[in-house]
Amino acid sequence: MTTSSKKRGRRRLSGPILTLVFSVISLVYLYPLFIMAVNSFKKKAFISRAPFALPTDSRMFAGLSNYQLGIARTDFWMSLIYSVVITVLSVALILLCTSMCAWYISRVENRITRALYLAFIFSMVVPFQMVMFTLSKVANTLHLNTPLSIPIVYLGFGAGLAVFLFTGAMRSVPLAVEEAAMIDGCTPPAIFFHVVLPILQPVCVSTGILQAMWIWNDYLLPYLVLDVKRYRTIPIAVQYLKGGYGSVDMGAMMAVLTLAILPIVLLYLFCQRYIVSGVMAGAVKG
Amino acid sequence: MNHAIRRYWPLFVLPTVLAFLIGFLAPFLMGLYLSFCQFTTVSDATFVGLDNYIRAFTDPSSNFLHAMWYTALFAFLSTAVVNLAGLTAAVCLTRNIRGRNLFRTVLFMPNLIGGIVLGWLWQVILGGVLARYGKTLVTSEWYGFFGLMLLTLWQQAGYMMIIYISGLNAIPEELTEAASIDGASPWQTFLRVKLPMLMPSITICTFLTLTNGFKLFDQNLALTNGAPSGRSELLALNIFNTFYGRIGWEGAGQAKAVIFFLIVTGIALLQLRLTSTREVQH
């Protein structure tokens, strides 16, 4: 009796304490983003000199001038469009092609499909530096250096993870349903699109989220493959602000960083449940 | 069934396989071959045997050995720190405390921000803190090192927390109840019951953090870009700078990339074997 009441007492006590501790941690977590947003409204001299000061004084306050400069220097809105186009097209292509490929690999079992599966798994571990030089040359030769054609490169380099996640999920698709559809005279493409794909929908969501997070934030692949004089995605635009040799305009940098982070935070707040469960599902299978 | 599907390979597998050939397999094999060649573009390669490998290791200006242990230290330390933080947060935030969903949301958020953006963001903050002590991020390679550690902790702890939470939620309640009826303290229950059941999550999380640590590039590029004089370069950045920063070093860069690939693959395999043998079947 005494021990159980003691235990209960401790638990009741530690709940609010934990809430307090995590409230502090959460504030610390959000602080860098707050500092970034605050500094985007400060004159550049005060960003490096007094990064933690609020722009309360009119000498420090820069209004929207950092934003105007940053947007003009990086051509930010075009970068946003390129990033959206590349991410959406690549994810769509990856989901469509690799789900089909994974179904074939898990339904037709022979030496070739097994070797293919192993090659896909293998590609997941290989660091990008191993292929960066040759990949950029191959992509250049085949004219895969525009926002509309680079999704093919992403399909190739991202196929490993996607095929792996989809073949893992194939086990949960009941074979009996597919066989019944076959007996009813459905062709394999019809079975795939009408029977298999709807069952795979949750995996499509989690695979899509993982791939979108990667492609949206990817810097090196598009930097080496795309024609960067014409097409810059958001990470390339941010890095481009640094320029060749000169020092960085920190005011413009803070403004561009804020603009780069804002859409992601908004998207996260709206689709949080999908993103978190997508990451969970991807990790359990990975 | 099997037979009917088989002839549809041009529709089902060909697109992915072709892209895989272009985007991975051909560049990989060409890269392997080129590491034994002297070249500036793919077409002017001449075979030179192991020259590139020797140059990568012996030329002191290539900084390769330094980058290697610097990266290993970073990868192992960040794996320990990130997983400890993620697991602790997961244990606390699976308890029924007020505001836990909000805390989970906040802790996970930095993971969605890309490495380049993160690197610049932290450069300002860390620079601001260090300036008070008359130092900068590039005063020595260790400021950059701990900057990267902080950044990685901030970025990845929430991700690992989410994976650990799903692992903790999968543990059947009867098990922890049985343990507490048998008189186990919460700490004992955690060590003897929950932790062994969590081994699959630990395998995944350590695998992810360890390989991420070895492959880290964007954050390194944006935070210090290797300063001072290449001393804070991780392997990936060292390889990139060898390739694109020095004329005539493409071959050595490719040789370094092959060694990098072997290290990452070797460590990944070793790690998977080590932790997955400790998993309990349930």
Coordinates of C-alpha atoms in Angstrom, one line a residue:
Chain A
M1 CA 0.0 0.0 0.0
T2 CA 2.6 2.5 1.0
T3 CA 4.9 1.7 -1.9
S4 CA 2.2 1.9 -4.5
S5 CA 1.0 5.2 -3.2
K6 CA 4.5 6.5 -3.1
K7 CA 4.9 5.4 -6.7
R8 CA 1.7 7.1 -7.7
G9 CA 2.8 10.2 -5.9
R10 CA 6.1 10.2 -7.8
R11 CA 4.4 9.8 -11.1
R12 CA 2.0 12.6 -10.5
L13 CA 4.9 14.8 -9.5
S14 CA 7.2 14.0 -12.5
G15 CA 4.5 14.7 -15.1
P16 CA 4.4 18.4 -14.7
I17 CA 8.2 18.5 -14.2
L18 CA 8.7 16.7 -17.5
T19 CA 6.2 19.1 -19.2
L20 CA 8.3 22.0 -17.8
V21 CA 11.6 20.5 -19.0
F22 CA 10.3 19.8 -22.5
S23 CA 8.7 23.3 -22.7
V24 CA 12.2 24.7 -22.1
I25 CA 13.7 22.3 -24.6
S26 CA 11.1 23.2 -27.2
L27 CA 11.8 26.9 -26.8
V28 CA 15.5 26.2 -27.2
Y29 CA 14.7 24.2 -30.3
L30 CA 12.7 27.0 -31.8
Y31 CA 15.2 29.7 -30.9
P32 CA 17.5 29.3 -33.9
L33 CA 14.5 29.8 -36.2
F34 CA 13.4 32.8 -34.2
I35 CA 16.9 34.3 -34.4
M36 CA 16.9 33.8 -38.2
A37 CA 13.6 35.5 -38.7
V38 CA 14.5 38.4 -36.4
N39 CA 17.9 38.9 -38.2
S40 CA 16.2 39.0 -41.6
F41 CA 14.8 42.4 -40.6
K42 CA 18.1 43.8 -39.3
K43 CA 20.7 45.7 -41.2
K44 CA 23.6 43.5 -42.2
A45 CA 26.2 45.1 -40.0
F46 CA 24.1 44.3 -36.9
I47 CA 23.7 40.6 -37.8
S48 CA 27.3 39.6 -37.2
R49 CA 27.9 42.3 -34.6
A50 CA 24.7 41.6 -32.5
P51 CA 23.0 38.5 -33.7
F52 CA 20.8 38.1 -30.6
A53 CA 19.6 41.7 -30.4
L54 CA 16.1 42.6 -31.4
P55 CA 15.8 45.3 -34.0
T56 CA 14.1 47.7 -31.6
D57 CA 16.1 50.7 -32.6
S58 CA 15.6 52.3 -36.0
R59 CA 19.3 52.2 -36.9
M60 CA 19.1 48.4 -36.8
F61 CA 15.8 47.8 -38.5
A62 CA 16.1 47.1 -42.2
G63 CA 12.4 46.8 -43.1
L64 CA 12.0 44.5 -46.1
S65 CA 15.2 45.6 -47.8
N66 CA 17.0 42.3 -47.0
Y67 CA 14.1 40.5 -48.7
Q68 CA 14.2 42.6 -51.8
L69 CA 18.0 42.2 -52.1
G70 CA 17.9 38.4 -51.4
I71 CA 15.1 37.7 -53.8
A72 CA 16.7 39.8 -56.6
R73 CA 20.2 38.3 -56.2
T74 CA 19.0 34.7 -56.1
D75 CA 16.0 35.0 -58.4
F76 CA 14.3 33.3 -55.6
W77 CA 10.8 32.8 -57.1
M78 CA 12.3 31.0 -60.1
S79 CA 14.2 28.8 -57.7
L80 CA 11.1 28.0 -55.8
I81 CA 9.4 27.0 -59.1
Y82 CA 12.3 24.8 -60.1
S83 CA 12.4 23.1 -56.7
V84 CA 8.7 22.4 -56.8
V85 CA 8.7 21.2 -60.4
I86 CA 11.7 18.9 -59.8
T87 CA 10.4 17.5 -56.5
V88 CA 6.9 16.8 -57.7
L89 CA 7.9 15.3 -61.1
S90 CA 10.6 13.2 -59.5
V91 CA 8.4 11.8 -56.7
A92 CA 5.6 11.0 -59.1
L93 CA 8.0 9.2 -61.5
I94 CA 9.6 7.3 -58.7
L95 CA 6.4 6.2 -57.2
L96 CA 4.9 5.0 -60.5
C97 CA 7.9 3.3 -61.9
T98 CA 9.4 1.7 -58.7
S99 CA 6.0 0.3 -57.5
M100 CA 5.5 -1.4 -60.8
C101 CA 9.1 -2.7 -60.8
A102 CA 8.7 -3.9 -57.2
W103 CA 5.6 -5.8 -58.0
Y104 CA 7.2 -7.5 -61.0
I105 CA 10.3 -8.4 -58.9
S106 CA 8.3 -10.0 -56.1
R107 CA 5.8 -11.8 -58.3
V108 CA 8.3 -13.1 -60.9
E109 CA 11.0 -14.9 -59.0
N110 CA 14.0 -15.9 -61.0
R111 CA 17.7 -15.3 -61.1
I112 CA 17.5 -11.9 -62.9
T113 CA 14.9 -10.4 -60.6
R114 CA 16.9 -11.6 -57.5
A115 CA 20.0 -10.0 -58.9
L116 CA 18.1 -6.8 -59.7
Y117 CA 16.8 -6.6 -56.2
L118 CA 20.3 -7.0 -54.7
A119 CA 21.6 -4.3 -57.0
F120 CA 18.9 -1.9 -55.8
I121 CA 19.7 -2.7 -52.2
F122 CA 23.4 -2.2 -52.9
S123 CA 22.8 1.2 -54.4
M124 CA 21.3 2.4 -51.1
V125 CA 24.6 2.2 -49.2
V126 CA 26.8 3.8 -51.9
P127 CA 27.7 7.4 -51.1
F128 CA 27.0 10.0 -53.8
Q129 CA 30.6 11.0 -54.0
M130 CA 31.4 7.6 -55.6
V131 CA 29.3 8.4 -58.6
M132 CA 29.1 12.2 -58.7
F133 CA 31.7 12.9 -61.4
T134 CA 30.7 10.2 -63.8
L135 CA 27.0 10.7 -63.1
S136 CA 27.2 14.4 -64.0
K137 CA 29.0 13.5 -67.2
V138 CA 26.5 10.8 -68.2
A139 CA 23.6 13.1 -67.4
N140 CA 25.1 15.9 -69.4
T141 CA 25.7 13.7 -72.5
L142 CA 22.1 12.5 -72.3
H143 CA 20.8 16.1 -71.8
L144 CA 19.3 15.2 -68.4
N145 CA 20.4 18.6 -67.2
T146 CA 17.0 20.5 -67.1
P147 CA 14.3 20.6 -64.5
L148 CA 12.0 18.5 -66.7
S149 CA 14.6 15.8 -67.4
I150 CA 16.5 15.5 -64.1
P151 CA 13.6 13.4 -62.6
I152 CA 15.0 10.5 -64.7
V153 CA 18.3 10.8 -62.8
Y154 CA 16.4 11.0 -59.5
L155 CA 14.5 7.8 -60.5
G156 CA 17.8 6.1 -61.1
F157 CA 19.6 7.2 -57.9
G158 CA 16.5 7.0 -55.7
A159 CA 15.2 3.6 -57.0
G160 CA 17.0 1.6 -54.4
L161 CA 15.1 2.9 -51.4
A162 CA 11.8 3.0 -53.2
V163 CA 12.0 -0.5 -54.6
F164 CA 13.1 -1.8 -51.2
L165 CA 10.1 -0.2 -49.4
F166 CA 7.7 -1.4 -52.0
T167 CA 8.9 -5.0 -52.2
G168 CA 8.7 -5.0 -48.4
A169 CA 5.0 -3.9 -48.6
M170 CA 4.2 -6.5 -51.3
R171 CA 3.9 -9.2 -48.7
S172 CA 0.8 -7.5 -47.3
V173 CA -0.9 -7.7 -50.7
P174 CA -3.0 -10.9 -50.6
L175 CA -2.1 -13.1 -53.6
A176 CA -5.6 -14.6 -53.6
V177 CA -7.1 -11.4 -54.7
E178 CA -4.7 -11.0 -57.6
E179 CA -5.3 -14.6 -58.6
A180 CA -9.1 -14.1 -58.5
A181 CA -8.7 -11.0 -60.8
M182 CA -6.5 -13.1 -63.1
I183 CA -9.2 -15.8 -63.4
D184 CA -11.8 -13.1 -64.1
G185 CA -9.7 -12.2 -67.2
C186 CA -7.8 -9.2 -66.0
T187 CA -4.5 -8.5 -67.6
P188 CA -1.4 -7.9 -65.3
P189 CA -1.5 -4.1 -65.9
A190 CA -5.2 -4.0 -65.0
I191 CA -4.5 -6.1 -61.9
F192 CA -1.7 -3.8 -60.8
F193 CA -3.5 -0.6 -61.3
H194 CA -6.9 -1.7 -60.0
V195 CA -6.0 -4.2 -57.3
V196 CA -2.4 -3.8 -56.1
L197 CA -1.9 -0.1 -56.3
P198 CA -4.9 0.9 -54.1
I199 CA -3.7 -1.5 -51.4
L200 CA -0.2 0.1 -51.6
Q201 CA -1.5 3.6 -51.0
P202 CA -0.1 4.0 -47.5
V203 CA 3.3 2.9 -48.7
C204 CA 3.1 5.3 -51.6
V205 CA 2.5 8.1 -49.1
S206 CA 5.4 7.2 -46.8
T207 CA 7.8 6.5 -49.7
G208 CA 6.7 9.8 -51.4
I209 CA 7.4 11.8 -48.2
L210 CA 10.8 10.3 -47.7
Q211 CA 11.8 10.9 -51.3
A212 CA 10.3 14.4 -51.3
M213 CA 12.3 15.3 -48.2
W214 CA 15.5 14.1 -49.9
I215 CA 14.9 15.7 -53.3
W216 CA 13.7 19.1 -52.0
N217 CA 16.8 19.5 -49.8
D218 CA 19.3 17.9 -52.1
Y219 CA 22.2 20.2 -53.1
L220 CA 25.0 18.3 -54.7
L221 CA 23.2 16.2 -57.3
P222 CA 21.3 19.1 -58.9
Y223 CA 24.4 21.4 -58.5
L224 CA 26.5 19.0 -60.5
V225 CA 23.8 17.8 -63.0
L226 CA 21.7 20.8 -63.7
D227 CA 22.9 23.7 -65.9
V228 CA 23.3 26.0 -62.9
K229 CA 23.7 29.1 -64.9
R230 CA 20.1 28.8 -65.8
Y231 CA 18.4 26.5 -63.3
R232 CA 19.0 26.9 -59.5
T233 CA 17.0 25.0 -56.9
I234 CA 16.5 26.6 -53.5
P235 CA 19.6 25.0 -51.8
I236 CA 21.7 26.0 -54.8
A237 CA 20.3 29.5 -54.7
V238 CA 21.2 29.8 -51.0
Q239 CA 24.8 28.6 -51.6
Y240 CA 25.0 30.8 -54.6
L241 CA 24.5 33.9 -52.4
K242 CA 28.0 33.3 -51.2
G243 CA 29.3 34.0 -54.6
G244 CA 32.8 33.5 -55.8
Y245 CA 35.3 35.2 -53.5
G246 CA 33.5 38.1 -51.9
S247 CA 32.0 38.0 -48.4
V248 CA 28.3 37.1 -47.9
D249 CA 25.6 39.7 -47.5
M250 CA 24.2 38.3 -44.3
G251 CA 21.1 40.3 -44.5
A252 CA 20.1 38.9 -47.8
M253 CA 21.2 35.5 -46.6
M254 CA 18.9 35.6 -43.5
A255 CA 16.0 36.7 -45.7
V256 CA 16.5 33.9 -48.2
L257 CA 16.9 31.3 -45.4
T258 CA 13.6 32.5 -43.9
L259 CA 11.9 32.3 -47.2
A260 CA 13.4 28.8 -47.8
I261 CA 12.2 27.5 -44.4
L262 CA 8.8 29.0 -44.4
P263 CA 7.0 26.8 -46.9
I264 CA 8.4 23.7 -45.2
V265 CA 7.3 24.7 -41.8
L266 CA 3.8 25.6 -43.1
L267 CA 3.5 22.3 -45.0
Y268 CA 4.7 20.4 -41.9
L269 CA 2.1 22.1 -39.7
F270 CA -0.7 21.2 -42.1
C271 CA 0.4 17.6 -43.1
Q272 CA 2.2 16.8 -39.8
R273 CA 0.3 13.5 -39.3
Y274 CA 1.2 12.1 -42.7
I275 CA 4.8 13.2 -42.5
V276 CA 5.4 11.7 -39.1
S277 CA 3.6 8.4 -39.8
G278 CA 5.4 8.3 -43.2
V279 CA 8.7 8.6 -41.5
M280 CA 7.7 6.0 -39.0
A281 CA 6.5 3.5 -41.6
G282 CA 9.6 4.1 -43.7
A283 CA 11.9 3.5 -40.7
V284 CA 10.2 0.3 -39.6
K285 CA 10.7 -1.3 -42.9
G286 CA 14.1 0.3 -43.5
Chain B
M1 CA 0.2 -16.1 -62.6
N2 CA 3.9 -15.8 -62.7
H3 CA 3.9 -16.7 -66.3
A4 CA 1.3 -14.2 -67.4
I5 CA 3.2 -11.3 -65.7
R6 CA 6.6 -12.3 -67.1
R7 CA 6.0 -11.0 -70.6
Y8 CA 5.1 -7.6 -69.3
W9 CA 8.7 -6.8 -68.3
P10 CA 9.1 -3.9 -70.8
L11 CA 6.2 -2.1 -69.0
F12 CA 7.0 -3.0 -65.4
V13 CA 10.7 -3.1 -65.0
L14 CA 12.3 -1.5 -68.0
P15 CA 11.8 2.2 -67.1
T16 CA 13.2 1.8 -63.6
V17 CA 16.1 -0.4 -64.8
L18 CA 17.0 2.0 -67.6
A19 CA 17.0 4.9 -65.2
F20 CA 19.0 2.9 -62.7
L21 CA 21.5 2.1 -65.3
I22 CA 21.9 5.8 -66.2
G23 CA 21.6 7.2 -62.6
F24 CA 23.6 4.6 -60.7
L25 CA 25.0 1.5 -62.3
A26 CA 26.9 2.9 -65.3
P27 CA 28.3 5.9 -63.3
F28 CA 29.3 3.5 -60.5
L29 CA 31.2 1.1 -62.8
M30 CA 32.8 4.0 -64.7
G31 CA 33.9 5.5 -61.4
L32 CA 35.4 2.3 -60.3
Y33 CA 37.4 2.1 -63.6
L34 CA 38.4 5.8 -63.6
S35 CA 39.9 5.5 -60.1
F36 CA 42.8 3.6 -61.9
C37 CA 43.1 6.3 -64.6
Q38 CA 44.5 9.7 -65.2
F39 CA 41.7 11.9 -66.6
T40 CA 40.1 15.3 -66.8
T41 CA 37.0 14.2 -68.6
V42 CA 35.6 10.7 -69.1
S43 CA 36.9 10.3 -72.6
D44 CA 40.6 11.1 -72.1
A45 CA 41.3 8.5 -69.5
T46 CA 44.6 6.6 -69.6
F47 CA 45.2 3.7 -67.3
V48 CA 47.8 4.4 -64.5
G49 CA 47.3 1.5 -62.1
L50 CA 47.4 2.4 -58.4
D51 CA 48.9 5.8 -58.9
N52 CA 45.8 7.7 -57.8
Y53 CA 45.5 5.6 -54.6
I54 CA 49.1 6.2 -53.7
R55 CA 48.7 9.9 -54.4
A56 CA 45.5 10.1 -52.3
F57 CA 47.3 8.7 -49.2
T58 CA 50.8 10.0 -49.5
D59 CA 50.4 13.6 -50.7
P60 CA 50.3 15.7 -47.5
S61 CA 48.3 18.5 -49.2
S62 CA 45.4 16.1 -49.9
N63 CA 44.5 16.1 -46.2
F64 CA 42.9 12.6 -46.7
L65 CA 44.1 10.8 -43.6
H66 CA 43.1 13.8 -41.4
A67 CA 39.7 13.8 -43.0
M68 CA 39.4 10.1 -42.4
W69 CA 39.8 10.1 -38.7
Y70 CA 38.1 13.4 -38.3
T71 CA 35.0 11.9 -40.0
A72 CA 35.2 8.7 -38.0
L73 CA 35.3 10.6 -34.8
F74 CA 32.4 12.8 -35.9
A75 CA 30.3 9.8 -37.1
F76 CA 30.7 7.7 -33.9
L77 CA 30.3 10.6 -31.5
S78 CA 27.3 12.0 -33.3
T79 CA 25.7 8.5 -33.4
A80 CA 26.1 8.2 -29.6
V81 CA 24.8 11.7 -28.8
V82 CA 21.9 11.7 -31.2
N83 CA 20.7 8.3 -30.2
L84 CA 21.0 9.0 -26.5
A85 CA 19.0 12.2 -26.9
G86 CA 16.4 10.7 -29.2
L87 CA 15.9 7.7 -27.0
T88 CA 15.6 9.8 -23.8
A89 CA 13.1 12.1 -25.5
A90 CA 11.1 9.1 -26.8
V91 CA 10.9 7.5 -23.3
C92 CA 9.8 10.8 -21.8
L93 CA 7.3 11.6 -24.5
T94 CA 5.6 8.2 -24.5
R95 CA 4.5 8.9 -21.0
N96 CA 1.2 10.5 -20.5
I97 CA 2.4 14.1 -20.0
R98 CA 0.7 17.3 -20.9
G99 CA 1.7 18.8 -24.2
R100 CA 3.6 15.7 -25.5
N101 CA 2.2 16.0 -29.0
L102 CA 3.3 19.6 -29.3
F103 CA 6.8 18.6 -28.0
R104 CA 7.1 15.8 -30.5
T105 CA 6.0 18.2 -33.3
V106 CA 8.7 20.8 -32.3
L107 CA 11.5 18.3 -31.8
F108 CA 10.9 16.6 -35.2
M109 CA 10.6 19.8 -37.2
P110 CA 14.4 20.7 -37.9
N111 CA 14.7 17.4 -39.7
L112 CA 12.7 18.8 -42.6
I113 CA 15.1 21.6 -43.2
G114 CA 17.9 20.9 -45.7
G115 CA 21.6 20.8 -44.9
I116 CA 22.7 23.9 -46.7
V117 CA 20.0 26.0 -45.1
L118 CA 20.9 24.5 -41.7
G119 CA 24.6 25.2 -42.1
W120 CA 24.1 28.9 -42.8
L121 CA 21.6 29.3 -40.0
W122 CA 23.9 27.8 -37.4
Q123 CA 26.9 29.7 -38.8
V124 CA 25.2 32.9 -37.7
I125 CA 24.2 31.6 -34.3
L126 CA 27.4 29.9 -33.4
G127 CA 29.4 32.8 -34.8
G128 CA 27.4 35.1 -32.6
V129 CA 28.1 33.1 -29.5
L130 CA 31.8 32.6 -30.2
A131 CA 32.3 36.3 -31.0
R132 CA 31.7 37.1 -27.3
Y133 CA 34.8 35.2 -26.5
G134 CA 36.8 36.6 -29.3
K135 CA 36.7 33.4 -31.4
T136 CA 35.2 32.4 -34.7
L137 CA 33.9 29.1 -36.0
V138 CA 37.1 28.7 -38.0
T139 CA 39.6 29.6 -35.2
S140 CA 40.4 25.9 -35.1
E141 CA 38.9 22.7 -36.6
W142 CA 37.3 21.8 -33.2
Y143 CA 35.0 24.8 -33.2
G144 CA 33.7 23.5 -36.6
F145 CA 33.5 20.0 -35.2
F146 CA 31.4 20.9 -32.2
G147 CA 29.3 23.2 -34.4
L148 CA 28.5 20.3 -36.7
M149 CA 27.8 18.1 -33.6
L150 CA 25.3 20.6 -32.3
L151 CA 23.7 21.1 -35.7
T152 CA 23.4 17.3 -36.2
L153 CA 21.9 16.8 -32.7
W154 CA 19.4 19.6 -33.4
Q155 CA 18.5 18.1 -36.8
Q156 CA 18.4 14.4 -36.2
A157 CA 17.4 13.8 -32.6
G158 CA 13.7 14.4 -33.4
Y159 CA 13.8 11.9 -36.3
M160 CA 15.3 9.2 -34.1
M161 CA 12.9 10.0 -31.4
I162 CA 10.0 9.3 -33.8
I163 CA 11.5 5.9 -34.7
Y164 CA 12.1 5.1 -31.0
I165 CA 8.5 6.1 -30.1
S166 CA 7.1 3.7 -32.7
G167 CA 9.3 1.0 -31.2
L168 CA 8.2 1.7 -27.7
N169 CA 4.6 1.8 -28.7
A170 CA 5.0 -1.7 -30.2
I171 CA 6.0 -3.3 -26.9
P172 CA 3.1 -5.2 -25.5
E173 CA 1.8 -3.7 -22.2
E174 CA 1.5 -7.1 -20.6
L175 CA 5.3 -7.4 -20.6
T176 CA 5.9 -4.1 -18.7
E177 CA 3.0 -4.8 -16.4
A178 CA 4.3 -8.3 -15.6
A179 CA 7.7 -6.8 -14.8
S180 CA 6.3 -4.2 -12.4
I181 CA 4.1 -6.9 -10.7
D182 CA 7.3 -8.9 -10.2
G183 CA 8.7 -6.0 -8.4
A184 CA 11.0 -4.5 -11.0
S185 CA 11.7 -0.8 -10.6
P186 CA 11.0 1.5 -13.6
W187 CA 14.7 1.6 -14.3
Q188 CA 15.0 -2.2 -14.2
T189 CA 11.9 -2.5 -16.5
F190 CA 13.5 -0.2 -18.9
L191 CA 16.9 -1.9 -19.0
R192 CA 15.7 -5.5 -18.9
V193 CA 12.4 -5.4 -20.7
K194 CA 12.1 -2.4 -22.9
L195 CA 15.7 -2.0 -24.1
P196 CA 16.0 -5.6 -25.5
M197 CA 12.6 -5.2 -27.2
L198 CA 13.8 -2.0 -28.7
M199 CA 16.8 -3.6 -30.4
P200 CA 15.2 -3.4 -33.9
S201 CA 14.7 0.4 -33.5
I202 CA 18.2 0.8 -32.2
T203 CA 19.6 -1.1 -35.2
I204 CA 17.7 1.2 -37.6
C205 CA 18.6 4.4 -35.7
T206 CA 22.3 3.7 -35.2
F207 CA 22.5 2.6 -38.9
L208 CA 20.9 5.8 -40.0
T209 CA 22.9 8.1 -37.8
L210 CA 26.2 6.4 -38.4
T211 CA 25.9 6.4 -42.2
N212 CA 24.5 10.0 -42.1
G213 CA 27.6 10.9 -40.1
F214 CA 30.0 9.4 -42.6
K215 CA 28.2 10.9 -45.6
L216 CA 27.6 14.4 -44.2
F217 CA 28.3 17.0 -46.8
D218 CA 25.9 19.9 -47.1
Q219 CA 26.1 21.0 -43.5
N220 CA 29.9 20.8 -43.6
L221 CA 30.0 22.9 -46.8
A222 CA 27.7 25.6 -45.5
L223 CA 29.0 25.8 -42.0
T224 CA 32.8 26.0 -42.4
N225 CA 33.6 24.8 -45.9
G226 CA 36.6 23.0 -44.4
A227 CA 38.2 26.1 -42.9
P228 CA 40.8 26.6 -41.5
S229 CA 42.7 25.4 -44.5
G230 CA 40.8 22.1 -45.0
R231 CA 41.2 21.0 -41.3
S232 CA 37.4 20.8 -40.7
E233 CA 36.7 18.8 -43.9
L234 CA 34.8 15.6 -43.5
L235 CA 35.5 12.9 -46.1
A236 CA 32.7 13.8 -48.5
L237 CA 33.8 17.5 -48.7
N238 CA 37.4 16.5 -48.9
I239 CA 36.6 14.3 -52.0
F240 CA 34.5 17.1 -53.5
N241 CA 37.3 19.6 -53.1
T242 CA 39.9 17.2 -54.5
F243 CA 37.7 16.7 -57.6
Y244 CA 36.6 20.3 -58.3
G245 CA 39.1 22.4 -56.4
R246 CA 42.4 21.2 -57.9
I247 CA 43.3 20.8 -61.5
G248 CA 44.8 17.4 -62.4
W249 CA 43.5 15.7 -59.2
E250 CA 40.4 14.1 -60.6
G251 CA 41.9 10.7 -60.5
A252 CA 43.0 11.0 -56.9
G253 CA 39.5 12.3 -56.1
Q254 CA 37.9 9.2 -57.7
A255 CA 40.3 6.9 -55.8
K256 CA 39.4 8.6 -52.6
A257 CA 35.7 8.2 -53.5
V258 CA 36.2 4.4 -53.9
I259 CA 37.9 4.2 -50.6
F260 CA 35.1 6.2 -49.1
F261 CA 32.6 3.9 -50.6
L262 CA 34.4 0.9 -49.2
I263 CA 34.5 2.4 -45.7
V264 CA 30.8 3.3 -45.6
T265 CA 29.8 -0.1 -46.9
G266 CA 32.1 -1.9 -44.6
I267 CA 30.9 0.0 -41.5
A268 CA 27.2 -0.3 -42.5
L269 CA 27.5 -4.1 -42.9
L270 CA 29.5 -4.4 -39.6
Q271 CA 27.0 -2.3 -37.7
L272 CA 24.0 -4.2 -39.1
R273 CA 25.6 -7.5 -38.1
L274 CA 26.5 -6.3 -34.6
T275 CA 23.2 -4.9 -33.6
S276 CA 20.8 -7.2 -35.4
T277 CA 22.3 -10.2 -33.7
R278 CA 21.1 -8.7 -30.4
E279 CA 17.5 -8.4 -31.6
V280 CA 15.0 -10.6 -29.7
Q281 CA 12.4 -12.4 -31.7
H282 CA 8.8 -11.7 -30.7

